[in-house]
């Protein structure tokens, strides 16, 4: 596995499923709490890490929203995003498409503009200083009402040039995509691209709804699609990308053992699966950690890893010309790695 780990570390990558609030490491959480004089229910970093031993999506979301309370100023959102970009640079992530949850901030009295300005200023610096390109996707919180989502969409319209798409996240069970059909129709009419979390804890029916009612451009997670053969056939036929998050799935008990993760089966079936880190501060791993975990557990070879990397480039919201540049980097790296393997054969 040492050779595979080394190959993963050098592999050029694209991340398509990352909640920026979920990259808030305990150390930064405490630093921001001190800066903003925000009281946390934890006495130290170790207590926070201990609290990360949740067993389902809702337990995670409870602590996720608690941690979010330290994010108050434009600089806070800049520091949060910059810390994530430094992780991207370390993991050789060339392009990232990040989610943010405006409702989680505006309901606390933080202005929409404050959140977006901090994030985009850091992303601009990430392009200039680290060479990492990026897109921003605004997510609606599905445990709130569609009316609330509609208000958030109105808030976003003046900043449309900074936001490529809209998504749907938070508690999946009991909140089907169809609950938000009107707001997504309005978003699509306004020119936003569409993604949605579906088929993580929710049933395959939620994936069907995301496809037919929300008319998504990508499915976030999508694991439970494999329970429905007709749905799999539809996803393959449409070339619909799935933004899979392996360590998240393990931490939230979507899978009990990484050796049972459906990622390899997805590739075998011809699904356009990708690897992503979701909420890495909470789930114990950024991009390289996720790649390494599935490579080891599922015995993925370099060809599988290259397919996953290529899928991510193809599924991104970059222009065709930008995709071609990144794809050439992945292919050049793959050619060098595979020829190196051949030259070392006894």
mmCIF file of C-alpha atoms in Angstrom:
data_model
loop_
_atom_site.group_PDB
_atom_site.id
_atom_site.type_symbol
_atom_site.label_atom_id
_atom_site.label_comp_id
_atom_site.label_asym_id
_atom_site.label_seq_id
_atom_site.Cartn_x
_atom_site.Cartn_y
_atom_site.Cartn_z
ATOM 1 C CA UNK A 1 0.000 0.000 0.000
ATOM 2 C CA UNK A 2 2.982 2.349 0.355
ATOM 3 C CA UNK A 3 3.272 2.637 -3.432
ATOM 4 C CA UNK A 4 -0.495 3.218 -3.778
ATOM 5 C CA UNK A 5 -0.465 5.867 -1.033
ATOM 6 C CA UNK A 6 2.387 7.639 -2.785
ATOM 7 C CA UNK A 7 0.486 7.505 -6.091
ATOM 8 C CA UNK A 8 -2.604 9.001 -4.391
ATOM 9 C CA UNK A 9 -0.596 11.820 -2.828
ATOM 10 C CA UNK A 10 0.698 12.926 -6.225
ATOM 11 C CA UNK A 11 -2.559 12.367 -8.101
ATOM 12 C CA UNK A 12 -4.112 15.677 -9.293
ATOM 13 C CA UNK A 13 -7.611 15.870 -7.805
ATOM 14 C CA UNK A 14 -10.894 17.760 -7.972
ATOM 15 C CA UNK A 15 -13.294 18.006 -5.008
ATOM 16 C CA UNK A 16 -17.023 18.417 -5.667
ATOM 17 C CA UNK A 17 -18.642 17.800 -2.266
ATOM 18 C CA UNK A 18 -17.251 19.891 0.575
ATOM 19 C CA UNK A 19 -19.230 21.842 3.176
ATOM 20 C CA UNK A 20 -16.961 24.729 4.111
ATOM 21 C CA UNK A 21 -18.486 24.884 7.605
ATOM 22 C CA UNK A 22 -17.582 21.204 7.949
ATOM 23 C CA UNK A 23 -13.883 22.002 7.528
ATOM 24 C CA UNK A 24 -13.850 23.912 10.848
ATOM 25 C CA UNK A 25 -11.107 22.185 12.820
ATOM 26 C CA UNK A 26 -11.383 22.284 16.655
ATOM 27 C CA UNK A 27 -8.257 24.430 16.960
ATOM 28 C CA UNK A 28 -9.715 27.113 14.678
ATOM 29 C CA UNK A 29 -13.087 26.786 16.398
ATOM 30 C CA UNK A 30 -11.484 27.691 19.727
ATOM 31 C CA UNK A 31 -9.406 30.495 18.205
ATOM 32 C CA UNK A 32 -12.497 32.087 16.641
ATOM 33 C CA UNK A 33 -14.516 31.624 19.826
ATOM 34 C CA UNK A 34 -11.830 33.495 21.733
ATOM 35 C CA UNK A 35 -11.603 36.229 19.104
ATOM 36 C CA UNK A 36 -15.380 36.739 19.072
ATOM 37 C CA UNK A 37 -15.903 36.066 22.803
ATOM 38 C CA UNK A 38 -18.294 33.235 21.935
ATOM 39 C CA UNK A 39 -19.043 30.673 24.622
ATOM 40 C CA UNK A 40 -18.646 27.043 23.565
ATOM 41 C CA UNK A 41 -20.045 23.995 25.417
ATOM 42 C CA UNK A 42 -16.534 22.494 25.360
ATOM 43 C CA UNK A 43 -13.570 23.250 27.627
ATOM 44 C CA UNK A 44 -10.803 22.175 25.265
ATOM 45 C CA UNK A 45 -9.952 20.800 21.816
ATOM 46 C CA UNK A 46 -9.906 17.246 23.179
ATOM 47 C CA UNK A 47 -13.515 17.605 24.386
ATOM 48 C CA UNK A 48 -14.568 18.675 20.907
ATOM 49 C CA UNK A 49 -12.859 15.683 19.319
ATOM 50 C CA UNK A 50 -14.551 13.399 21.848
ATOM 51 C CA UNK A 51 -17.918 14.901 20.902
ATOM 52 C CA UNK A 52 -17.215 13.898 17.293
ATOM 53 C CA UNK A 53 -18.037 10.277 18.183
ATOM 54 C CA UNK A 54 -21.536 10.521 16.717
ATOM 55 C CA UNK A 55 -23.321 7.578 15.136
ATOM 56 C CA UNK A 56 -25.811 9.156 12.732
ATOM 57 C CA UNK A 57 -26.479 12.202 10.596
ATOM 58 C CA UNK A 58 -28.651 14.042 13.121
ATOM 59 C CA UNK A 59 -26.133 13.684 15.982
ATOM 60 C CA UNK A 60 -23.493 15.103 13.674
ATOM 61 C CA UNK A 61 -25.705 18.000 12.591
ATOM 62 C CA UNK A 62 -26.381 18.965 16.213
ATOM 63 C CA UNK A 63 -22.674 19.531 16.924
ATOM 64 C CA UNK A 64 -22.103 20.959 13.437
ATOM 65 C CA UNK A 65 -24.531 23.806 14.132
ATOM 66 C CA UNK A 66 -23.019 24.387 17.578
ATOM 67 C CA UNK A 67 -19.567 24.801 16.062
ATOM 68 C CA UNK A 68 -20.944 27.165 13.421
ATOM 69 C CA UNK A 69 -21.763 29.709 16.137
ATOM 70 C CA UNK A 70 -18.129 30.945 16.241
ATOM 71 C CA UNK A 71 -18.323 32.129 12.610
ATOM 72 C CA UNK A 72 -19.432 35.750 12.828
ATOM 73 C CA UNK A 73 -17.276 38.125 10.769
ATOM 74 C CA UNK A 74 -16.036 38.280 7.190
ATOM 75 C CA UNK A 75 -12.539 37.510 8.471
ATOM 76 C CA UNK A 76 -13.828 34.374 10.234
ATOM 77 C CA UNK A 77 -15.162 33.019 6.945
ATOM 78 C CA UNK A 78 -11.944 34.005 5.201
ATOM 79 C CA UNK A 79 -9.830 32.177 7.799
ATOM 80 C CA UNK A 80 -12.081 29.094 7.612
ATOM 81 C CA UNK A 81 -11.870 28.933 3.821
ATOM 82 C CA UNK A 82 -8.145 29.667 3.679
ATOM 83 C CA UNK A 83 -7.412 26.849 6.153
ATOM 84 C CA UNK A 84 -9.327 24.459 3.878
ATOM 85 C CA UNK A 85 -7.458 25.679 0.790
ATOM 86 C CA UNK A 86 -4.136 24.985 2.492
ATOM 87 C CA UNK A 87 -5.347 21.403 2.991
ATOM 88 C CA UNK A 88 -6.248 21.292 -0.698
ATOM 89 C CA UNK A 89 -2.757 22.393 -1.630
ATOM 90 C CA UNK A 90 -1.244 19.704 0.604
ATOM 91 C CA UNK A 91 -3.471 17.040 -1.016
ATOM 92 C CA UNK A 92 -2.838 18.211 -4.601
ATOM 93 C CA UNK A 93 -6.440 19.337 -5.137
ATOM 94 C CA UNK A 94 -6.420 21.479 -8.287
ATOM 95 C CA UNK A 95 -10.058 22.597 -8.219
ATOM 96 C CA UNK A 96 -12.768 22.606 -5.561
ATOM 97 C CA UNK A 97 -16.507 23.304 -5.596
ATOM 98 C CA UNK A 98 -17.562 24.178 -2.074
ATOM 99 C CA UNK A 99 -20.968 24.310 -0.405
ATOM 100 C CA UNK A 100 -21.984 26.952 2.102
ATOM 101 C CA UNK A 101 -25.140 27.103 4.244
ATOM 102 C CA UNK A 102 -26.328 30.737 4.386
ATOM 103 C CA UNK A 103 -29.410 29.904 6.473
ATOM 104 C CA UNK A 104 -27.182 28.541 9.223
ATOM 105 C CA UNK A 105 -25.681 32.024 9.485
ATOM 106 C CA UNK A 106 -28.453 34.464 8.583
ATOM 107 C CA UNK A 107 -30.725 32.937 11.240
ATOM 108 C CA UNK A 108 -27.984 33.856 13.754
ATOM 109 C CA UNK A 109 -27.947 37.457 12.572
ATOM 110 C CA UNK A 110 -24.900 37.156 10.288
ATOM 111 C CA UNK A 111 -25.504 38.902 6.954
ATOM 112 C CA UNK A 112 -25.507 36.849 3.736
ATOM 113 C CA UNK A 113 -22.993 39.283 2.252
ATOM 114 C CA UNK A 114 -20.620 38.850 5.213
ATOM 115 C CA UNK A 115 -20.490 35.087 4.715
ATOM 116 C CA UNK A 116 -20.042 35.177 0.946
ATOM 117 C CA UNK A 117 -17.448 37.970 0.955
ATOM 118 C CA UNK A 118 -15.212 36.108 3.407
ATOM 119 C CA UNK A 119 -15.442 32.866 1.446
ATOM 120 C CA UNK A 120 -14.913 34.396 -1.999
ATOM 121 C CA UNK A 121 -12.024 36.608 -0.861
ATOM 122 C CA UNK A 122 -10.203 33.499 0.361
ATOM 123 C CA UNK A 123 -11.031 31.606 -2.843
ATOM 124 C CA UNK A 124 -9.644 34.485 -4.914
ATOM 125 C CA UNK A 125 -6.429 34.351 -2.871
ATOM 126 C CA UNK A 126 -6.392 30.572 -3.310
ATOM 127 C CA UNK A 127 -6.309 31.027 -7.078
ATOM 128 C CA UNK A 128 -3.593 33.703 -6.943
ATOM 129 C CA UNK A 129 -1.335 32.198 -4.271
ATOM 130 C CA UNK A 130 -1.979 28.437 -4.502
ATOM 131 C CA UNK A 131 -3.169 27.984 -8.087
ATOM 132 C CA UNK A 132 -6.418 26.336 -6.921
ATOM 133 C CA UNK A 133 -9.524 27.177 -8.951
ATOM 134 C CA UNK A 134 -12.952 27.067 -7.312
ATOM 135 C CA UNK A 135 -16.725 27.438 -7.570
ATOM 136 C CA UNK A 136 -19.291 28.216 -4.854
ATOM 137 C CA UNK A 137 -22.585 26.353 -4.378
ATOM 138 C CA UNK A 138 -25.244 27.670 -1.992
ATOM 139 C CA UNK A 139 -27.222 24.987 -0.163
ATOM 140 C CA UNK A 140 -30.725 25.151 1.275
ATOM 141 C CA UNK A 141 -31.258 23.475 4.653
ATOM 142 C CA UNK A 142 -33.911 20.851 4.062
ATOM 143 C CA UNK A 143 -35.116 20.727 7.694
ATOM 144 C CA UNK A 144 -36.338 24.322 7.212
ATOM 145 C CA UNK A 145 -39.320 25.321 5.080
ATOM 146 C CA UNK A 146 -39.397 25.943 1.351
ATOM 147 C CA UNK A 147 -40.569 29.481 2.138
ATOM 148 C CA UNK A 148 -37.325 30.053 4.037
ATOM 149 C CA UNK A 149 -35.374 28.669 1.086
ATOM 150 C CA UNK A 150 -37.204 31.035 -1.268
ATOM 151 C CA UNK A 151 -36.176 34.008 0.913
ATOM 152 C CA UNK A 152 -32.576 32.787 0.819
ATOM 153 C CA UNK A 153 -32.697 32.500 -2.975
ATOM 154 C CA UNK A 154 -33.865 36.133 -3.153
ATOM 155 C CA UNK A 155 -30.942 37.144 -0.920
ATOM 156 C CA UNK A 156 -28.544 35.329 -3.256
ATOM 157 C CA UNK A 157 -29.680 36.903 -6.539
ATOM 158 C CA UNK A 158 -27.622 40.134 -6.183
ATOM 159 C CA UNK A 159 -24.516 37.953 -5.702
ATOM 160 C CA UNK A 160 -25.233 35.528 -8.519
ATOM 161 C CA UNK A 161 -21.884 36.110 -10.248
ATOM 162 C CA UNK A 162 -20.169 34.552 -7.210
ATOM 163 C CA UNK A 163 -22.461 31.484 -6.946
ATOM 164 C CA UNK A 164 -22.510 28.819 -9.662
ATOM 165 C CA UNK A 165 -25.272 26.618 -8.264
ATOM 166 C CA UNK A 166 -27.687 25.735 -5.507
ATOM 167 C CA UNK A 167 -27.904 22.516 -3.514
ATOM 168 C CA UNK A 168 -29.889 20.774 -0.796
ATOM 169 C CA UNK A 169 -28.386 19.436 2.438
ATOM 170 C CA UNK A 170 -29.001 18.809 6.177
ATOM 171 C CA UNK A 171 -31.406 16.179 7.590
ATOM 172 C CA UNK A 172 -32.506 13.946 4.725
ATOM 173 C CA UNK A 173 -35.067 11.658 6.364
ATOM 174 C CA UNK A 174 -38.572 13.075 6.155
ATOM 175 C CA UNK A 175 -37.494 15.930 3.874
ATOM 176 C CA UNK A 176 -37.746 14.679 0.279
ATOM 177 C CA UNK A 177 -36.449 16.751 -2.635
ATOM 178 C CA UNK A 178 -40.049 17.328 -3.785
ATOM 179 C CA UNK A 179 -40.531 19.560 -0.729
ATOM 180 C CA UNK A 180 -38.328 22.108 -2.541
ATOM 181 C CA UNK A 181 -39.540 21.722 -6.124
ATOM 182 C CA UNK A 182 -40.672 25.370 -6.496
ATOM 183 C CA UNK A 183 -37.505 26.984 -5.174
ATOM 184 C CA UNK A 184 -35.292 24.835 -7.383
ATOM 185 C CA UNK A 185 -37.438 25.684 -10.426
ATOM 186 C CA UNK A 186 -36.907 29.381 -9.645
ATOM 187 C CA UNK A 187 -33.176 28.858 -9.110
ATOM 188 C CA UNK A 188 -32.870 27.008 -12.405
ATOM 189 C CA UNK A 189 -34.809 29.772 -14.199
ATOM 190 C CA UNK A 190 -32.380 32.301 -12.690
ATOM 191 C CA UNK A 191 -29.476 30.415 -14.269
ATOM 192 C CA UNK A 192 -28.122 28.444 -11.323
ATOM 193 C CA UNK A 193 -26.875 24.872 -11.774
ATOM 194 C CA UNK A 194 -28.581 22.313 -9.524
ATOM 195 C CA UNK A 195 -27.275 19.653 -7.124
ATOM 196 C CA UNK A 196 -28.907 17.865 -4.205
ATOM 197 C CA UNK A 197 -28.043 15.428 -1.423
ATOM 198 C CA UNK A 198 -30.076 12.283 -2.076
ATOM 199 C CA UNK A 199 -29.781 8.609 -1.245
ATOM 200 C CA UNK A 200 -27.418 8.975 1.716
ATOM 201 C CA UNK A 201 -29.879 8.082 4.489
ATOM 202 C CA UNK A 202 -32.943 8.650 2.351
ATOM 203 C CA UNK A 203 -34.357 5.970 0.000
ATOM 204 C CA UNK A 204 -33.789 5.578 -3.761
ATOM 205 C CA UNK A 205 -37.087 7.423 -4.279
ATOM 206 C CA UNK A 206 -35.342 10.600 -3.131
ATOM 207 C CA UNK A 207 -32.794 10.179 -5.923
ATOM 208 C CA UNK A 208 -35.616 9.777 -8.466
ATOM 209 C CA UNK A 209 -37.184 12.980 -7.118
ATOM 210 C CA UNK A 210 -33.874 14.848 -7.336
ATOM 211 C CA UNK A 211 -33.596 13.802 -10.988
ATOM 212 C CA UNK A 212 -37.193 14.356 -12.090
ATOM 213 C CA UNK A 213 -38.494 17.114 -9.829
ATOM 214 C CA UNK A 214 -35.368 19.170 -9.108
ATOM 215 C CA UNK A 215 -33.685 18.320 -12.444
ATOM 216 C CA UNK A 216 -30.225 18.103 -10.879
ATOM 217 C CA UNK A 217 -26.902 18.328 -12.700
ATOM 218 C CA UNK A 218 -25.221 16.117 -10.040
ATOM 219 C CA UNK A 219 -26.319 13.839 -7.201
ATOM 220 C CA UNK A 220 -24.548 14.324 -3.868
ATOM 221 C CA UNK A 221 -23.938 10.927 -2.181
ATOM 222 C CA UNK A 222 -26.382 8.638 -4.018
ATOM 223 C CA UNK A 223 -25.245 5.439 -2.253
ATOM 224 C CA UNK A 224 -28.719 3.967 -1.941
ATOM 225 C CA UNK A 225 -29.277 4.247 -5.691
ATOM 226 C CA UNK A 226 -27.771 0.766 -5.877
ATOM 227 C CA UNK A 227 -30.932 -0.643 -4.283
ATOM 228 C CA UNK A 228 -32.863 0.136 -7.491
ATOM 229 C CA UNK A 229 -31.635 -1.429 -10.750
ATOM 230 C CA UNK A 230 -33.802 0.868 -12.902
ATOM 231 C CA UNK A 231 -32.364 3.883 -11.122
ATOM 232 C CA UNK A 232 -28.809 2.662 -11.696
ATOM 233 C CA UNK A 233 -29.580 2.189 -15.402
ATOM 234 C CA UNK A 234 -30.981 5.738 -15.537
ATOM 235 C CA UNK A 235 -27.931 7.232 -13.810
ATOM 236 C CA UNK A 236 -25.549 5.379 -16.139
ATOM 237 C CA UNK A 237 -27.546 6.349 -19.240
ATOM 238 C CA UNK A 238 -27.598 10.021 -18.205
ATOM 239 C CA UNK A 239 -23.922 10.033 -17.175
ATOM 240 C CA UNK A 240 -25.073 11.477 -13.851
ATOM 241 C CA UNK A 241 -22.183 12.011 -11.441
ATOM 242 C CA UNK A 242 -22.377 10.878 -7.815
ATOM 243 C CA UNK A 243 -20.279 12.834 -5.318
ATOM 244 C CA UNK A 244 -19.437 9.993 -2.946
ATOM 245 C CA UNK A 245 -17.917 10.672 0.494
ATOM 246 C CA UNK A 246 -16.338 7.466 1.875
ATOM 247 C CA UNK A 247 -15.091 8.541 5.334
ATOM 248 C CA UNK A 248 -18.329 10.439 5.903
ATOM 249 C CA UNK A 249 -20.276 7.270 5.078
ATOM 250 C CA UNK A 250 -18.212 5.311 7.599
ATOM 251 C CA UNK A 251 -18.425 7.935 10.364
ATOM 252 C CA UNK A 252 -22.205 8.317 9.976
ATOM 253 C CA UNK A 253 -22.686 4.532 9.778
ATOM 254 C CA UNK A 254 -24.070 4.635 6.238
ATOM 255 C CA UNK A 255 -21.611 1.744 5.895
ATOM 256 C CA UNK A 256 -20.448 -0.227 8.929
ATOM 257 C CA UNK A 257 -17.130 -1.296 7.396
ATOM 258 C CA UNK A 258 -15.184 0.404 4.601
ATOM 259 C CA UNK A 259 -14.703 -3.007 2.991
ATOM 260 C CA UNK A 260 -18.458 -2.954 2.330
ATOM 261 C CA UNK A 261 -18.451 0.487 0.729
ATOM 262 C CA UNK A 262 -20.275 0.487 -2.643
ATOM 263 C CA UNK A 263 -17.723 2.653 -4.473
ATOM 264 C CA UNK A 264 -16.038 -0.175 -6.389
ATOM 265 C CA UNK A 265 -19.420 -1.627 -7.334
ATOM 266 C CA UNK A 266 -20.429 1.814 -8.624
ATOM 267 C CA UNK A 267 -17.399 1.853 -10.922
ATOM 268 C CA UNK A 268 -18.084 -1.707 -12.089
ATOM 269 C CA UNK A 269 -21.676 -0.755 -12.942
ATOM 270 C CA UNK A 270 -20.462 2.196 -14.987
ATOM 271 C CA UNK A 271 -21.657 4.896 -12.591
ATOM 272 C CA UNK A 272 -19.738 8.184 -12.652
ATOM 273 C CA UNK A 273 -18.596 8.027 -9.019
ATOM 274 C CA UNK A 274 -16.252 10.614 -7.522
ATOM 275 C CA UNK A 275 -14.414 10.857 -4.184
ATOM 276 C CA UNK A 276 -14.938 13.782 -1.809
ATOM 277 C CA UNK A 277 -14.422 14.670 1.857
ATOM 278 C CA UNK A 278 -17.845 16.160 2.817
ATOM 279 C CA UNK A 279 -17.161 17.542 6.344
ATOM 280 C CA UNK A 280 -13.504 16.583 6.829
ATOM 281 C CA UNK A 281 -12.929 18.186 10.240
ATOM 282 C CA UNK A 282 -15.751 16.072 11.651
ATOM 283 C CA UNK A 283 -15.248 12.878 9.654
ATOM 284 C CA UNK A 284 -11.510 12.458 10.064
ATOM 285 C CA UNK A 285 -10.108 13.026 6.622
ATOM 286 C CA UNK A 286 -9.521 15.323 3.662
ATOM 287 C CA UNK A 287 -9.153 14.172 0.058
ATOM 288 C CA UNK A 288 -6.003 12.046 0.323
ATOM 289 C CA UNK A 289 -7.388 10.343 3.439
ATOM 290 C CA UNK A 290 -10.571 9.413 1.575
ATOM 291 C CA UNK A 291 -8.713 8.108 -1.471
ATOM 292 C CA UNK A 292 -6.358 6.063 0.705
ATOM 293 C CA UNK A 293 -9.175 4.607 2.821
ATOM 294 C CA UNK A 294 -11.093 3.214 -0.162
ATOM 295 C CA UNK A 295 -7.976 2.149 -2.046
ATOM 296 C CA UNK A 296 -6.927 0.004 0.899
ATOM 297 C CA UNK A 297 -10.356 -1.352 1.844
ATOM 298 C CA UNK A 298 -11.560 -2.067 -1.696
ATOM 299 C CA UNK A 299 -8.208 -2.991 -3.249
ATOM 300 C CA UNK A 300 -8.452 -0.260 -5.887
ATOM 301 C CA UNK A 301 -5.625 -0.171 -8.401
ATOM 302 C CA UNK A 302 -4.077 2.855 -10.122
ATOM 303 C CA UNK A 303 -6.491 2.522 -13.037
ATOM 304 C CA UNK A 304 -9.474 2.771 -10.640
ATOM 305 C CA UNK A 305 -7.960 5.805 -8.931
ATOM 306 C CA UNK A 306 -7.375 7.528 -12.251
ATOM 307 C CA UNK A 307 -10.972 6.817 -13.288
ATOM 308 C CA UNK A 308 -12.211 8.449 -10.081
ATOM 309 C CA UNK A 309 -9.990 11.486 -10.679
ATOM 310 C CA UNK A 310 -11.136 11.789 -14.302
ATOM 311 C CA UNK A 311 -14.781 11.455 -13.247
ATOM 312 C CA UNK A 312 -14.354 14.402 -10.880
ATOM 313 C CA UNK A 313 -12.906 16.591 -13.598
ATOM 314 C CA UNK A 314 -15.698 15.634 -16.023
ATOM 315 C CA UNK A 315 -18.423 16.235 -13.411
ATOM 316 C CA UNK A 316 -17.116 19.655 -12.373
ATOM 317 C CA UNK A 317 -18.827 22.911 -13.338
ATOM 318 C CA UNK A 318 -15.732 24.174 -15.148
ATOM 319 C CA UNK A 319 -15.804 25.074 -18.844
ATOM 320 C CA UNK A 320 -14.846 22.397 -21.354
ATOM 321 C CA UNK A 321 -11.526 24.153 -21.974
ATOM 322 C CA UNK A 322 -10.732 24.270 -18.242
ATOM 323 C CA UNK A 323 -11.688 20.612 -17.863
ATOM 324 C CA UNK A 324 -9.357 19.675 -20.710
ATOM 325 C CA UNK A 325 -6.409 21.367 -18.972
ATOM 326 C CA UNK A 326 -7.047 19.456 -15.743
ATOM 327 C CA UNK A 327 -7.721 16.197 -17.568
ATOM 328 C CA UNK A 328 -4.378 16.478 -19.333
ATOM 329 C CA UNK A 329 -2.692 16.813 -15.939
ATOM 330 C CA UNK A 330 -4.441 13.701 -14.617
ATOM 331 C CA UNK A 331 -3.640 11.729 -17.777
ATOM 332 C CA UNK A 332 0.005 12.812 -17.809
ATOM 333 C CA UNK A 333 0.357 11.776 -14.184
ATOM 334 C CA UNK A 334 -1.365 8.469 -14.913
ATOM 335 C CA UNK A 335 0.829 7.738 -17.915
ATOM 336 C CA UNK A 336 3.952 8.405 -15.861
ATOM 337 C CA UNK A 337 2.716 6.300 -12.948
ATOM 338 C CA UNK A 338 1.597 3.338 -15.032
ATOM 339 C CA UNK A 339 4.749 3.303 -17.175
ATOM 340 C CA UNK A 340 6.796 3.488 -13.966
ATOM 341 C CA UNK A 341 4.980 0.425 -12.669
ATOM 342 C CA UNK A 342 5.708 -1.481 -15.893
ATOM 343 C CA UNK A 343 9.408 -0.557 -15.798
ATOM 344 C CA UNK A 344 9.707 -1.946 -12.277
ATOM 345 C CA UNK A 345 8.281 -5.357 -13.163
ATOM 346 C CA UNK A 346 10.808 -8.159 -12.561
#
